[in-house]
C-alpha positions as a LaTeX table, in Angstrom:
\begin{tabular}{lrrr}
\hline
Residue & $x$ (\AA) & $y$ (\AA) & $z$ (\AA) \\
\hline
Unk1 & $-5.15$ & $-0.28$ & 0.74 \\
Unk2 & $-3.42$ & $-1.62$ & 4.22 \\
Unk3 & $-5.69$ & $-1.39$ & 6.93 \\
Unk4 & $-4.73$ & $-3.35$ & 10.18 \\
Unk5 & $-5.90$ & $-4.09$ & 13.60 \\
Unk6 & $-2.82$ & $-2.04$ & 14.99 \\
Unk7 & $-3.36$ & 0.89 & 12.99 \\
Unk8 & $-7.06$ & 1.37 & 14.88 \\
Unk9 & $-5.60$ & 0.36 & 18.23 \\
Unk10 & $-3.25$ & 3.23 & 18.24 \\
Unk11 & $-5.82$ & 5.77 & 17.21 \\
Unk12 & $-6.59$ & 7.24 & 20.91 \\
Unk13 & $-3.43$ & 7.28 & 21.92 \\
Unk14 & $-1.80$ & 9.38 & 18.77 \\
Unk15 & $-4.92$ & 11.80 & 19.32 \\
Unk16 & $-3.77$ & 12.58 & 22.95 \\
Unk17 & 0.01 & 13.31 & 22.32 \\
Unk18 & 1.93 & 16.43 & 21.79 \\
Unk19 & 3.97 & 15.84 & 18.67 \\
Unk20 & 6.84 & 19.44 & 19.13 \\
Unk21 & 8.65 & 19.89 & 15.88 \\
Unk22 & 12.02 & 20.41 & 15.99 \\
Unk23 & 14.57 & 22.28 & 13.59 \\
Unk24 & 14.52 & 20.44 & 10.44 \\
Unk25 & 18.00 & 18.65 & 9.29 \\
Unk26 & 18.87 & 19.63 & 5.80 \\
Unk27 & 17.30 & 17.42 & 3.25 \\
Unk28 & 19.18 & 13.82 & 2.85 \\
Unk29 & 20.56 & 13.48 & $-1.07$ \\
Unk30 & 18.55 & 10.99 & $-2.33$ \\
Unk31 & 19.80 & 7.87 & $-4.11$ \\
Unk32 & 17.07 & 7.52 & $-6.45$ \\
Unk33 & 15.60 & 9.49 & $-9.27$ \\
Unk34 & 12.15 & 9.00 & $-9.47$ \\
Unk35 & 9.74 & 7.84 & $-6.33$ \\
Unk36 & 6.64 & 5.75 & $-7.43$ \\
Unk37 & 3.84 & 5.59 & $-4.81$ \\
Unk38 & 1.22 & 2.71 & $-5.29$ \\
Unk39 & $-1.63$ & 2.24 & $-3.64$ \\
Unk40 & $-4.58$ & $-0.43$ & $-4.85$ \\
Unk41 & $-7.83$ & $-1.29$ & $-3.47$ \\
Unk42 & $-8.94$ & $-4.66$ & $-3.92$ \\
Unk43 & $-11.86$ & $-7.16$ & $-3.13$ \\
Unk44 & $-12.71$ & $-7.83$ & 0.13 \\
Unk45 & $-15.32$ & $-9.81$ & 2.11 \\
Unk46 & $-16.51$ & $-8.95$ & 5.81 \\
Unk47 & $-14.70$ & $-11.55$ & 8.23 \\
Unk48 & $-11.67$ & $-12.31$ & 5.57 \\
Unk49 & $-8.29$ & $-11.24$ & 5.95 \\
Unk50 & $-5.22$ & $-10.52$ & 3.80 \\
Unk51 & $-5.03$ & $-14.78$ & 3.07 \\
Unk52 & $-8.41$ & $-14.01$ & 0.86 \\
Unk53 & $-7.86$ & $-14.46$ & $-2.76$ \\
Unk54 & $-8.48$ & $-10.39$ & $-3.58$ \\
Unk55 & $-8.08$ & $-8.75$ & $-6.94$ \\
Unk56 & $-7.50$ & $-5.55$ & $-7.73$ \\
Unk57 & $-10.25$ & $-3.23$ & $-8.15$ \\
Unk58 & $-8.54$ & 0.16 & $-8.72$ \\
Unk59 & $-5.40$ & 0.69 & $-8.93$ \\
Unk60 & $-3.66$ & 4.30 & $-8.50$ \\
Unk61 & 0.05 & 6.04 & $-8.72$ \\
Unk62 & 2.21 & 8.96 & $-8.13$ \\
Unk63 & 4.96 & 10.09 & $-9.62$ \\
Unk64 & 7.51 & 11.87 & $-7.99$ \\
Unk65 & 10.82 & 12.98 & $-9.12$ \\
Unk66 & 13.60 & 13.61 & $-7.20$ \\
Unk67 & 12.34 & 17.06 & $-6.11$ \\
Unk68 & 10.13 & 15.24 & $-4.40$ \\
Unk69 & 7.14 & 16.91 & $-6.07$ \\
Unk70 & 4.40 & 14.78 & $-7.88$ \\
Unk71 & 4.86 & 15.33 & $-11.72$ \\
Unk72 & 2.07 & 12.85 & $-12.72$ \\
Unk73 & $-0.47$ & 10.36 & $-11.70$ \\
Unk74 & $-2.42$ & 7.52 & $-13.05$ \\
Unk75 & $-5.81$ & 5.73 & $-11.99$ \\
Unk76 & $-7.70$ & 3.05 & $-13.66$ \\
Unk77 & $-10.05$ & 1.39 & $-11.89$ \\
Unk78 & $-9.83$ & $-2.49$ & $-12.79$ \\
Unk79 & $-12.37$ & $-5.15$ & $-13.62$ \\
Unk80 & $-12.36$ & $-8.67$ & $-11.43$ \\
Unk81 & $-13.42$ & $-12.06$ & $-12.55$ \\
Unk82 & $-13.03$ & $-14.42$ & $-10.06$ \\
Unk83 & $-15.66$ & $-12.74$ & $-8.08$ \\
Unk84 & $-16.99$ & $-10.08$ & $-10.35$ \\
Unk85 & $-19.90$ & $-8.83$ & $-8.10$ \\
Unk86 & $-18.38$ & $-6.80$ & $-5.32$ \\
Unk87 & $-19.70$ & $-7.20$ & $-1.52$ \\
Unk88 & $-21.68$ & $-4.17$ & 0.18 \\
Unk89 & $-18.67$ & $-4.37$ & 2.65 \\
Unk90 & $-16.10$ & $-3.32$ & $-0.54$ \\
Unk91 & $-18.48$ & $-1.10$ & $-1.91$ \\
Unk92 & $-18.85$ & 0.50 & 1.89 \\
Unk93 & $-14.89$ & 0.61 & 2.52 \\
Unk94 & $-13.54$ & 1.82 & $-0.72$ \\
Unk95 & $-16.76$ & 3.55 & $-2.58$ \\
Unk96 & $-16.03$ & 1.71 & $-5.49$ \\
Unk97 & $-19.29$ & 0.92 & $-7.55$ \\
Unk98 & $-20.08$ & $-2.24$ & $-9.46$ \\
Unk99 & $-20.45$ & 0.17 & $-11.95$ \\
Unk100 & $-16.94$ & 1.63 & $-12.37$ \\
Unk101 & $-15.38$ & $-1.62$ & $-12.10$ \\
Unk102 & $-18.23$ & $-3.58$ & $-14.72$ \\
Unk103 & $-17.10$ & $-0.60$ & $-16.83$ \\
Unk104 & $-13.03$ & $-1.21$ & $-16.20$ \\
Unk105 & $-10.79$ & $-3.00$ & $-17.81$ \\
Unk106 & $-9.18$ & $-6.67$ & $-16.64$ \\
Unk107 & $-6.14$ & $-6.22$ & $-15.21$ \\
Unk108 & $-3.93$ & $-7.50$ & $-17.83$ \\
Unk109 & $-4.73$ & $-4.36$ & $-20.26$ \\
Unk110 & $-4.04$ & $-1.72$ & $-16.86$ \\
Unk111 & $-1.12$ & $-3.53$ & $-16.21$ \\
Unk112 & $-0.30$ & $-2.68$ & $-19.97$ \\
Unk113 & $-1.62$ & 0.90 & $-19.17$ \\
Unk114 & 0.90 & 1.01 & $-16.63$ \\
Unk115 & 3.81 & $-0.05$ & $-18.88$ \\
Unk116 & 3.03 & 2.83 & $-21.55$ \\
Unk117 & 2.54 & 5.46 & $-18.26$ \\
Unk118 & 6.10 & 4.84 & $-17.28$ \\
Unk119 & 8.03 & 4.16 & $-20.77$ \\
Unk120 & 6.02 & 7.97 & $-21.18$ \\
Unk121 & 7.70 & 9.67 & $-18.76$ \\
Unk122 & 11.18 & 7.80 & $-18.89$ \\
Unk123 & 11.25 & 5.48 & $-16.76$ \\
Unk124 & 11.46 & 1.86 & $-18.56$ \\
Unk125 & 12.43 & 1.37 & $-22.07$ \\
Unk126 & 9.39 & 0.76 & $-24.57$ \\
Unk127 & 10.78 & $-2.78$ & $-25.96$ \\
Unk128 & 13.07 & $-4.10$ & $-23.35$ \\
Unk129 & 11.26 & $-3.05$ & $-20.16$ \\
Unk130 & 14.56 & $-2.50$ & $-18.36$ \\
Unk131 & 14.74 & 0.45 & $-15.65$ \\
Unk132 & 16.17 & 3.95 & $-17.43$ \\
Unk133 & 16.35 & 5.79 & $-14.46$ \\
Unk134 & 16.78 & 4.74 & $-10.79$ \\
Unk135 & 13.37 & 4.51 & $-8.71$ \\
Unk136 & 11.75 & 3.30 & $-5.90$ \\
Unk137 & 8.36 & 1.91 & $-5.16$ \\
Unk138 & 6.97 & 3.04 & $-1.89$ \\
Unk139 & 3.35 & 1.63 & $-0.39$ \\
Unk140 & 1.27 & 2.49 & 2.71 \\
Unk141 & 2.76 & $-1.24$ & 4.09 \\
Unk142 & 3.74 & $-3.72$ & 2.17 \\
Unk143 & 0.84 & $-5.01$ & 1.19 \\
Unk144 & $-0.51$ & $-3.42$ & $-1.80$ \\
Unk145 & 3.08 & $-5.54$ & $-3.75$ \\
Unk146 & 3.83 & $-7.78$ & $-1.78$ \\
Unk147 & 0.45 & $-9.38$ & $-1.52$ \\
Unk148 & $-2.03$ & $-7.93$ & $-4.01$ \\
Unk149 & 0.06 & $-7.75$ & $-6.92$ \\
Unk150 & 1.40 & $-10.51$ & $-6.83$ \\
Unk151 & $-1.96$ & $-12.61$ & $-6.32$ \\
Unk152 & $-3.42$ & $-10.64$ & $-9.34$ \\
Unk153 & $-0.52$ & $-11.29$ & $-11.31$ \\
Unk154 & $-0.83$ & $-15.23$ & $-10.45$ \\
Unk155 & $-5.01$ & $-14.77$ & $-10.98$ \\
Unk156 & $-5.06$ & $-13.04$ & $-14.16$ \\
Unk157 & $-2.35$ & $-15.77$ & $-15.53$ \\
Unk158 & 0.58 & $-13.03$ & $-16.40$ \\
Unk159 & 4.15 & $-12.86$ & $-15.49$ \\
Unk160 & 5.12 & $-10.14$ & $-12.56$ \\
Unk161 & 6.67 & $-7.56$ & $-14.42$ \\
Unk162 & 10.56 & $-7.40$ & $-14.21$ \\
Unk163 & 9.57 & $-3.18$ & $-13.35$ \\
Unk164 & 7.61 & $-3.92$ & $-10.14$ \\
Unk165 & 9.87 & $-6.75$ & $-8.92$ \\
Unk166 & 12.27 & $-6.16$ & $-6.36$ \\
Unk167 & 11.98 & $-4.36$ & $-3.07$ \\
Unk168 & 9.95 & $-1.63$ & $-1.47$ \\
Unk169 & 9.51 & 1.20 & 0.77 \\
Unk170 & 6.92 & 0.49 & 2.96 \\
Unk171 & 6.48 & 4.14 & 4.42 \\
Unk172 & 4.83 & 2.52 & 7.75 \\
Unk173 & 8.20 & 1.20 & 8.30 \\
Unk174 & 10.23 & 4.63 & 7.22 \\
Unk175 & 7.78 & 6.25 & 9.61 \\
Unk176 & 8.95 & 4.08 & 12.75 \\
Unk177 & 12.38 & 4.18 & 12.05 \\
Unk178 & 11.88 & 7.81 & 12.12 \\
Unk179 & 10.23 & 8.12 & 15.47 \\
Unk180 & 12.33 & 6.11 & 17.07 \\
Unk181 & 15.63 & 7.43 & 15.68 \\
Unk182 & 14.49 & 10.49 & 17.56 \\
Unk183 & 14.64 & 9.49 & 21.14 \\
Unk184 & 16.43 & 6.55 & 22.74 \\
Unk185 & 14.77 & 5.07 & 25.60 \\
Unk186 & 15.18 & 2.67 & 28.28 \\
Unk187 & 13.29 & $-0.39$ & 27.17 \\
Unk188 & 14.11 & $-0.30$ & 23.49 \\
Unk189 & 10.63 & $-2.26$ & 22.91 \\
Unk190 & 8.68 & 0.56 & 23.62 \\
Unk191 & 8.34 & 4.60 & 23.28 \\
Unk192 & 6.06 & 6.98 & 23.93 \\
Unk193 & 4.40 & 6.53 & 20.90 \\
Unk194 & 3.49 & 2.78 & 21.59 \\
Unk195 & 5.10 & $-0.53$ & 21.23 \\
Unk196 & 8.22 & $-0.68$ & 19.01 \\
Unk197 & 6.19 & $-3.09$ & 16.41 \\
Unk198 & 3.11 & $-1.17$ & 16.32 \\
Unk199 & 2.00 & 0.57 & 12.88 \\
Unk200 & 0.27 & 3.84 & 12.17 \\
Unk201 & $-2.05$ & 4.19 & 9.39 \\
Unk202 & $-1.76$ & 7.43 & 6.62 \\
Unk203 & $-3.75$ & 9.27 & 9.42 \\
Unk204 & $-1.84$ & 9.17 & 12.07 \\
Unk205 & 1.63 & 8.82 & 9.86 \\
Unk206 & 0.65 & 12.58 & 8.69 \\
Unk207 & $-0.38$ & 13.36 & 11.92 \\
Unk208 & 2.81 & 12.24 & 13.46 \\
Unk209 & 4.92 & 14.67 & 10.90 \\
Unk210 & 2.93 & 17.76 & 12.06 \\
Unk211 & 1.05 & 18.17 & 8.42 \\
Unk212 & $-2.69$ & 18.64 & 7.77 \\
Unk213 & $-5.14$ & 16.04 & 8.07 \\
Unk214 & $-5.91$ & 13.38 & 5.03 \\
Unk215 & $-6.96$ & 15.13 & 2.21 \\
Unk216 & $-10.15$ & 13.05 & 0.14 \\
Unk217 & $-11.69$ & 9.76 & 0.91 \\
Unk218 & $-9.91$ & 7.01 & 3.27 \\
Unk219 & $-9.36$ & 3.43 & 1.09 \\
Unk220 & $-9.84$ & 5.54 & $-2.44$ \\
Unk221 & $-6.55$ & 4.75 & $-4.20$ \\
Unk222 & $-6.27$ & 8.12 & $-5.83$ \\
Unk223 & $-6.49$ & 10.05 & $-2.68$ \\
Unk224 & $-4.30$ & 7.27 & $-0.77$ \\
Unk225 & $-2.08$ & 7.23 & $-2.80$ \\
Unk226 & $-1.68$ & 11.58 & $-2.76$ \\
Unk227 & $-1.57$ & 11.37 & 1.08 \\
Unk228 & 1.30 & 8.70 & 1.11 \\
Unk229 & 3.28 & 11.42 & $-1.40$ \\
Unk230 & 2.90 & 13.84 & 1.15 \\
Unk231 & 4.19 & 11.73 & 3.88 \\
Unk232 & 7.09 & 10.58 & 1.83 \\
Unk233 & 8.19 & 14.01 & 0.79 \\
Unk234 & 8.04 & 14.88 & 4.52 \\
Unk235 & 10.33 & 12.52 & 5.83 \\
Unk236 & 13.48 & 13.38 & 2.46 \\
Unk237 & 12.36 & 16.85 & 3.97 \\
Unk238 & 12.95 & 16.27 & 7.14 \\
Unk239 & 16.28 & 14.61 & 6.57 \\
Unk240 & 15.42 & 11.17 & 6.19 \\
Unk241 & 17.24 & 9.13 & 3.65 \\
Unk242 & 14.53 & 7.40 & 1.57 \\
Unk243 & 15.61 & 3.22 & 0.32 \\
Unk244 & 13.77 & 0.28 & 0.00 \\
Unk245 & 13.09 & $-2.02$ & 3.42 \\
Unk246 & 10.12 & $-4.53$ & 2.16 \\
Unk247 & 11.76 & $-7.99$ & 0.11 \\
Unk248 & 8.66 & $-8.85$ & $-2.59$ \\
Unk249 & 8.89 & $-12.35$ & $-3.21$ \\
Unk250 & 6.79 & $-12.86$ & $-7.10$ \\
Unk251 & 6.72 & $-16.36$ & $-6.84$ \\
Unk252 & 4.99 & $-16.42$ & $-3.36$ \\
Unk253 & 2.04 & $-18.82$ & $-3.30$ \\
Unk254 & $-0.70$ & $-19.09$ & $-0.90$ \\
Unk255 & $-2.58$ & $-21.92$ & $-0.03$ \\
Unk256 & $-5.89$ & $-21.07$ & $-2.09$ \\
Unk257 & $-3.48$ & $-20.93$ & $-5.08$ \\
Unk258 & $-3.95$ & $-24.27$ & $-7.48$ \\
Unk259 & $-2.59$ & $-24.58$ & $-11.23$ \\
Unk260 & $-2.24$ & $-22.21$ & $-13.89$ \\
Unk261 & $-4.28$ & $-19.35$ & $-11.86$ \\
Unk262 & $-6.84$ & $-21.64$ & $-10.42$ \\
Unk263 & $-8.40$ & $-20.44$ & $-6.64$ \\
Unk264 & $-9.29$ & $-23.58$ & $-4.54$ \\
Unk265 & $-12.52$ & $-22.30$ & $-2.83$ \\
Unk266 & $-12.26$ & $-25.00$ & $-0.48$ \\
Unk267 & $-8.98$ & $-23.21$ & 0.69 \\
Unk268 & $-10.09$ & $-20.04$ & 1.57 \\
Unk269 & $-12.39$ & $-19.42$ & 4.17 \\
Unk270 & $-14.90$ & $-15.96$ & 6.25 \\
Unk271 & $-14.07$ & $-15.76$ & 9.69 \\
Unk272 & $-16.71$ & $-15.45$ & 12.20 \\
Unk273 & $-17.02$ & $-11.83$ & 13.17 \\
Unk274 & $-17.29$ & $-10.20$ & 16.46 \\
Unk275 & $-19.09$ & $-6.96$ & 16.08 \\
Unk276 & $-17.73$ & $-5.43$ & 19.61 \\
Unk277 & $-14.30$ & $-5.97$ & 17.91 \\
Unk278 & $-14.26$ & $-4.10$ & 14.48 \\
Unk279 & $-11.20$ & $-4.98$ & 13.54 \\
Unk280 & $-11.91$ & $-7.74$ & 12.45 \\
Unk281 & $-14.21$ & $-6.87$ & 9.60 \\
Unk282 & $-11.50$ & $-6.22$ & 7.17 \\
\hline
\end{tabular}
C-alpha cells in the first residue's frame, strides 16, 4: 500500500512517453544476501491521509535470495482491534472482506508467524532474533514500515522487533535515482519524466523498466509484493546496487497516540473530500 497524489498525476505523462531500452550494464554485485519485499494493506477511511491510525489487515512478504529470484512467500490477513469493522472504501480499495479479517489472527500472532518464517529460512536466530545473514527490507515507498508497522506496534502494545528495525530500500526512490542517472538535464529539478521529486506507482515503475504490466490486483498485498519483487530484480539486472535509502524511526509518534497504545479519537479527523479530486480519496 502506498498510493499518493503524485503517482496518479504522472499517469498520463508516463503513458505517452517512449522509454528506449539501452544495452544493459553488467549486473552489479549486491552487498546483501537477501531482499525482503514487504507490502501491507491497512484500514482506511475516505478523506483520511497517512496521519490516520491505520491498522494492518494484510501482511505479505516475498523473500529474494542473492540471485534475485523469489524463493519464499509469507502472507496473512490480520484482525484489526481498534476499528474492527472495515469501511466500504477500504474493502473496495484492497479487495479484503470483513469475513477475511474476522477470521484472521491479531497482529502479535502474525508478527510471531513472520518471525518463525524468518527463522525457518535462516535469516535470524530463533533464540535471539539476531540477523544471521545480510538482508535488506524493500517496499514501494517508505509507508509500509515507516508508518504502518510502527503504528501497529504501538496500537498492539508490542515492541518493534530488532529484525525489522533499521533503514529500508524505498523502491520508488531507487527507481527515480535510476531514471535521473540516465540523463543530465540543464535544469536539475526537471527531467523528461517530470519534476525530480515526483514518484511513480508500481504500474509506472514497471513501464519505465520495460516490463510487462501489473500482474494481479493492485492494492492486494500478495500481488503488490510480487510486482515490487520484479522491479527490484530488474533494477539489479540493470546494474543498480541495491541498498537502504530511507531511515525508519521505531519510536516515531503521531498526535493521536496516547499512553500504552491508547488512541485519542479527538486527535485525528476525516477531511472534506472533493469528488473532482479523486486523489483525496485515499
